[in-house]
Amino acid sequence: MKKVFVIFILALTAFSSCKKDDFYAKFVPEVLFYEKDKVENADFVSTTLPAGTTEWTVKARVSAPMKLKEIKLYKGQDLLETYKDFQLTPTVFNVQRVVTGITAETTMKIVAVDADNKSTTRTFIIKVN
């Protein structure tokens, strides 16, 4: 009986000393573009503007289970804005930015980085009729 008890204690010690994986650490940030009030289609990656329209409001829901660290919004290769203040909502942030001067097909890009420095890049195409 004494041997069984010692083996039980050793097994318990071995299992309790194993490093526990953080379930959320496996996930990267998510970027979902949308048009109206909320995300309705996860595959919304382009829009076509009517002739004569030169501005568009880029909207995206950016989330990260391990808290957001930084979000960068690009128009083509030009950095438009960097977001770093996520104190009120550390895991979800809604980007809304009016982009003007759209006269040809324009690529918008969002790069999201979480607290573990994992990043996601997602693009959105604005086409012009």
PDB file of C-alpha atoms in Angstrom:
ATOM      1  CA  MET A   1       0.000   0.000   0.000  1.00  0.00           C
ATOM      2  CA  LYS A   2       2.872   2.322   0.811  1.00  0.00           C
ATOM      3  CA  LYS A   3       4.337   1.832  -2.712  1.00  0.00           C
ATOM      4  CA  VAL A   4       1.002   2.644  -4.353  1.00  0.00           C
ATOM      5  CA  PHE A   5       0.746   5.811  -2.300  1.00  0.00           C
ATOM      6  CA  VAL A   6       4.300   6.896  -3.263  1.00  0.00           C
ATOM      7  CA  ILE A   7       3.617   6.197  -6.945  1.00  0.00           C
ATOM      8  CA  PHE A   8       0.376   8.187  -6.713  1.00  0.00           C
ATOM      9  CA  ILE A   9       2.203  11.168  -5.155  1.00  0.00           C
ATOM     10  CA  LEU A  10       4.962  11.034  -7.790  1.00  0.00           C
ATOM     11  CA  ALA A  11       2.423  10.879 -10.615  1.00  0.00           C
ATOM     12  CA  LEU A  12       0.444  13.759  -9.133  1.00  0.00           C
ATOM     13  CA  THR A  13       3.608  15.841  -8.791  1.00  0.00           C
ATOM     14  CA  ALA A  14       4.651  15.098 -12.372  1.00  0.00           C
ATOM     15  CA  PHE A  15       1.273  16.122 -13.792  1.00  0.00           C
ATOM     16  CA  SER A  16       0.979  19.254 -11.710  1.00  0.00           C
ATOM     17  CA  SER A  17       4.430  20.483 -12.723  1.00  0.00           C
ATOM     18  CA  CYS A  18       3.663  20.252 -16.450  1.00  0.00           C
ATOM     19  CA  LYS A  19       3.354  23.623 -18.160  1.00  0.00           C
ATOM     20  CA  LYS A  20      -0.248  24.405 -18.937  1.00  0.00           C
ATOM     21  CA  ASP A  21      -0.904  25.627 -22.474  1.00  0.00           C
ATOM     22  CA  ASP A  22      -2.939  28.772 -22.768  1.00  0.00           C
ATOM     23  CA  PHE A  23      -5.768  27.870 -25.133  1.00  0.00           C
ATOM     24  CA  TYR A  24      -6.033  31.404 -26.550  1.00  0.00           C
ATOM     25  CA  ALA A  25      -2.298  31.677 -27.251  1.00  0.00           C
ATOM     26  CA  LYS A  26      -2.821  29.474 -30.315  1.00  0.00           C
ATOM     27  CA  PHE A  27      -4.951  32.034 -32.156  1.00  0.00           C
ATOM     28  CA  VAL A  28      -3.806  34.998 -34.253  1.00  0.00           C
ATOM     29  CA  PRO A  29      -5.701  38.297 -34.528  1.00  0.00           C
ATOM     30  CA  GLU A  30      -8.750  38.352 -36.807  1.00  0.00           C
ATOM     31  CA  VAL A  31      -9.667  41.153 -39.220  1.00  0.00           C
ATOM     32  CA  LEU A  32     -13.173  41.267 -40.725  1.00  0.00           C
ATOM     33  CA  PHE A  33     -14.241  44.091 -43.055  1.00  0.00           C
ATOM     34  CA  TYR A  34     -17.870  45.194 -43.184  1.00  0.00           C
ATOM     35  CA  GLU A  35     -20.089  47.747 -44.900  1.00  0.00           C
ATOM     36  CA  LYS A  36     -23.109  48.515 -42.745  1.00  0.00           C
ATOM     37  CA  ASP A  37     -23.377  48.481 -38.936  1.00  0.00           C
ATOM     38  CA  LYS A  38     -21.721  45.149 -38.198  1.00  0.00           C
ATOM     39  CA  VAL A  39     -19.972  42.187 -39.769  1.00  0.00           C
ATOM     40  CA  GLU A  40     -22.518  40.353 -41.889  1.00  0.00           C
ATOM     41  CA  ASN A  41     -20.220  38.450 -44.233  1.00  0.00           C
ATOM     42  CA  ALA A  42     -16.759  37.226 -43.226  1.00  0.00           C
ATOM     43  CA  ASP A  43     -15.804  37.058 -46.915  1.00  0.00           C
ATOM     44  CA  PHE A  44     -16.514  40.750 -47.623  1.00  0.00           C
ATOM     45  CA  VAL A  45     -13.200  41.733 -49.251  1.00  0.00           C
ATOM     46  CA  SER A  46     -14.152  44.164 -52.031  1.00  0.00           C
ATOM     47  CA  THR A  47     -16.680  46.763 -53.117  1.00  0.00           C
ATOM     48  CA  THR A  48     -17.358  48.665 -56.326  1.00  0.00           C
ATOM     49  CA  LEU A  49     -18.102  52.375 -56.082  1.00  0.00           C
ATOM     50  CA  PRO A  50     -20.557  54.026 -58.462  1.00  0.00           C
ATOM     51  CA  ALA A  51     -19.076  56.343 -61.087  1.00  0.00           C
ATOM     52  CA  GLY A  52     -18.173  59.726 -59.612  1.00  0.00           C
ATOM     53  CA  THR A  53     -17.842  58.499 -56.013  1.00  0.00           C
ATOM     54  CA  THR A  54     -14.369  59.205 -54.654  1.00  0.00           C
ATOM     55  CA  GLU A  55     -14.663  58.314 -50.975  1.00  0.00           C
ATOM     56  CA  TRP A  56     -15.429  55.206 -48.941  1.00  0.00           C
ATOM     57  CA  THR A  57     -15.625  54.495 -45.226  1.00  0.00           C
ATOM     58  CA  VAL A  58     -13.405  51.535 -44.449  1.00  0.00           C
ATOM     59  CA  LYS A  59     -14.868  49.561 -41.550  1.00  0.00           C
ATOM     60  CA  ALA A  60     -13.258  46.559 -39.933  1.00  0.00           C
ATOM     61  CA  ARG A  61     -13.674  44.568 -36.744  1.00  0.00           C
ATOM     62  CA  VAL A  62     -10.275  43.578 -35.382  1.00  0.00           C
ATOM     63  CA  SER A  63     -10.071  41.084 -32.522  1.00  0.00           C
ATOM     64  CA  ALA A  64      -7.426  39.097 -30.681  1.00  0.00           C
ATOM     65  CA  PRO A  65      -7.946  36.724 -27.741  1.00  0.00           C
ATOM     66  CA  MET A  66      -4.502  37.653 -26.335  1.00  0.00           C
ATOM     67  CA  LYS A  67      -5.287  41.413 -26.397  1.00  0.00           C
ATOM     68  CA  LEU A  68      -4.493  43.816 -29.191  1.00  0.00           C
ATOM     69  CA  LYS A  69      -1.135  45.556 -29.275  1.00  0.00           C
ATOM     70  CA  GLU A  70      -1.257  47.537 -32.522  1.00  0.00           C
ATOM     71  CA  ILE A  71      -3.347  48.019 -35.653  1.00  0.00           C
ATOM     72  CA  LYS A  72      -2.010  49.712 -38.788  1.00  0.00           C
ATOM     73  CA  LEU A  73      -4.229  50.896 -41.646  1.00  0.00           C
ATOM     74  CA  TYR A  74      -2.692  51.359 -45.096  1.00  0.00           C
ATOM     75  CA  LYS A  75      -3.964  52.806 -48.371  1.00  0.00           C
ATOM     76  CA  GLY A  76      -1.808  51.044 -50.927  1.00  0.00           C
ATOM     77  CA  GLN A  77       1.696  51.336 -49.440  1.00  0.00           C
ATOM     78  CA  ASP A  78       0.927  54.535 -47.482  1.00  0.00           C
ATOM     79  CA  LEU A  79       0.351  54.242 -43.737  1.00  0.00           C
ATOM     80  CA  LEU A  80      -2.817  56.171 -42.886  1.00  0.00           C
ATOM     81  CA  GLU A  81      -3.159  55.493 -39.178  1.00  0.00           C
ATOM     82  CA  THR A  82      -1.778  53.472 -36.277  1.00  0.00           C
ATOM     83  CA  TYR A  83      -4.041  52.488 -33.389  1.00  0.00           C
ATOM     84  CA  LYS A  84      -2.467  51.589 -30.027  1.00  0.00           C
ATOM     85  CA  ASP A  85      -4.938  52.582 -27.313  1.00  0.00           C
ATOM     86  CA  PHE A  86      -7.048  49.541 -26.481  1.00  0.00           C
ATOM     87  CA  GLN A  87      -7.600  50.090 -22.754  1.00  0.00           C
ATOM     88  CA  LEU A  88     -11.401  50.196 -22.949  1.00  0.00           C
ATOM     89  CA  THR A  89     -11.711  47.170 -25.226  1.00  0.00           C
ATOM     90  CA  PRO A  90      -8.413  45.256 -25.182  1.00  0.00           C
ATOM     91  CA  THR A  91      -9.562  42.329 -27.337  1.00  0.00           C
ATOM     92  CA  VAL A  92     -11.899  43.943 -29.910  1.00  0.00           C
ATOM     93  CA  PHE A  93     -11.523  47.201 -31.826  1.00  0.00           C
ATOM     94  CA  ASN A  94     -13.636  48.640 -34.644  1.00  0.00           C
ATOM     95  CA  VAL A  95     -11.714  50.605 -37.258  1.00  0.00           C
ATOM     96  CA  GLN A  96     -13.670  53.267 -39.147  1.00  0.00           C
ATOM     97  CA  ARG A  97     -11.839  55.619 -41.470  1.00  0.00           C
ATOM     98  CA  VAL A  98     -13.112  57.696 -44.401  1.00  0.00           C
ATOM     99  CA  VAL A  99     -10.757  57.296 -47.341  1.00  0.00           C
ATOM    100  CA  THR A 100     -10.895  60.071 -49.941  1.00  0.00           C
ATOM    101  CA  GLY A 101      -9.384  60.616 -53.370  1.00  0.00           C
ATOM    102  CA  ILE A 102     -10.334  57.210 -54.746  1.00  0.00           C
ATOM    103  CA  THR A 103     -10.184  57.453 -58.544  1.00  0.00           C
ATOM    104  CA  ALA A 104      -8.862  54.003 -59.446  1.00  0.00           C
ATOM    105  CA  GLU A 105      -8.803  50.561 -57.877  1.00  0.00           C
ATOM    106  CA  THR A 106      -7.440  51.016 -54.352  1.00  0.00           C
ATOM    107  CA  THR A 107      -6.118  48.408 -51.936  1.00  0.00           C
ATOM    108  CA  MET A 108      -6.673  48.949 -48.237  1.00  0.00           C
ATOM    109  CA  LYS A 109      -4.646  46.853 -45.812  1.00  0.00           C
ATOM    110  CA  ILE A 110      -4.915  46.268 -42.073  1.00  0.00           C
ATOM    111  CA  VAL A 111      -2.093  44.719 -40.079  1.00  0.00           C
ATOM    112  CA  ALA A 112      -3.120  43.627 -36.573  1.00  0.00           C
ATOM    113  CA  VAL A 113      -0.627  42.564 -33.893  1.00  0.00           C
ATOM    114  CA  ASP A 114      -1.562  40.990 -30.554  1.00  0.00           C
ATOM    115  CA  ALA A 115       0.198  41.056 -27.181  1.00  0.00           C
ATOM    116  CA  ASP A 116       2.190  37.921 -28.130  1.00  0.00           C
ATOM    117  CA  ASN A 117       3.437  39.659 -31.324  1.00  0.00           C
ATOM    118  CA  LYS A 118       1.404  37.384 -33.591  1.00  0.00           C
ATOM    119  CA  SER A 119       0.135  39.306 -36.597  1.00  0.00           C
ATOM    120  CA  THR A 120      -2.527  39.099 -39.275  1.00  0.00           C
ATOM    121  CA  THR A 121      -2.654  41.065 -42.522  1.00  0.00           C
ATOM    122  CA  ARG A 122      -5.888  41.411 -44.473  1.00  0.00           C
ATOM    123  CA  THR A 123      -6.620  43.468 -47.585  1.00  0.00           C
ATOM    124  CA  PHE A 124      -9.739  45.068 -48.995  1.00  0.00           C
ATOM    125  CA  ILE A 125     -10.155  46.185 -52.622  1.00  0.00           C
ATOM    126  CA  ILE A 126     -12.141  49.303 -53.561  1.00  0.00           C
ATOM    127  CA  LYS A 127     -13.031  49.197 -57.255  1.00  0.00           C
ATOM    128  CA  VAL A 128     -14.312  52.115 -59.310  1.00  0.00           C
ATOM    129  CA  ASN A 129     -16.921  51.855 -62.113  1.00  0.00           C
TER     130      ASN A 129
END
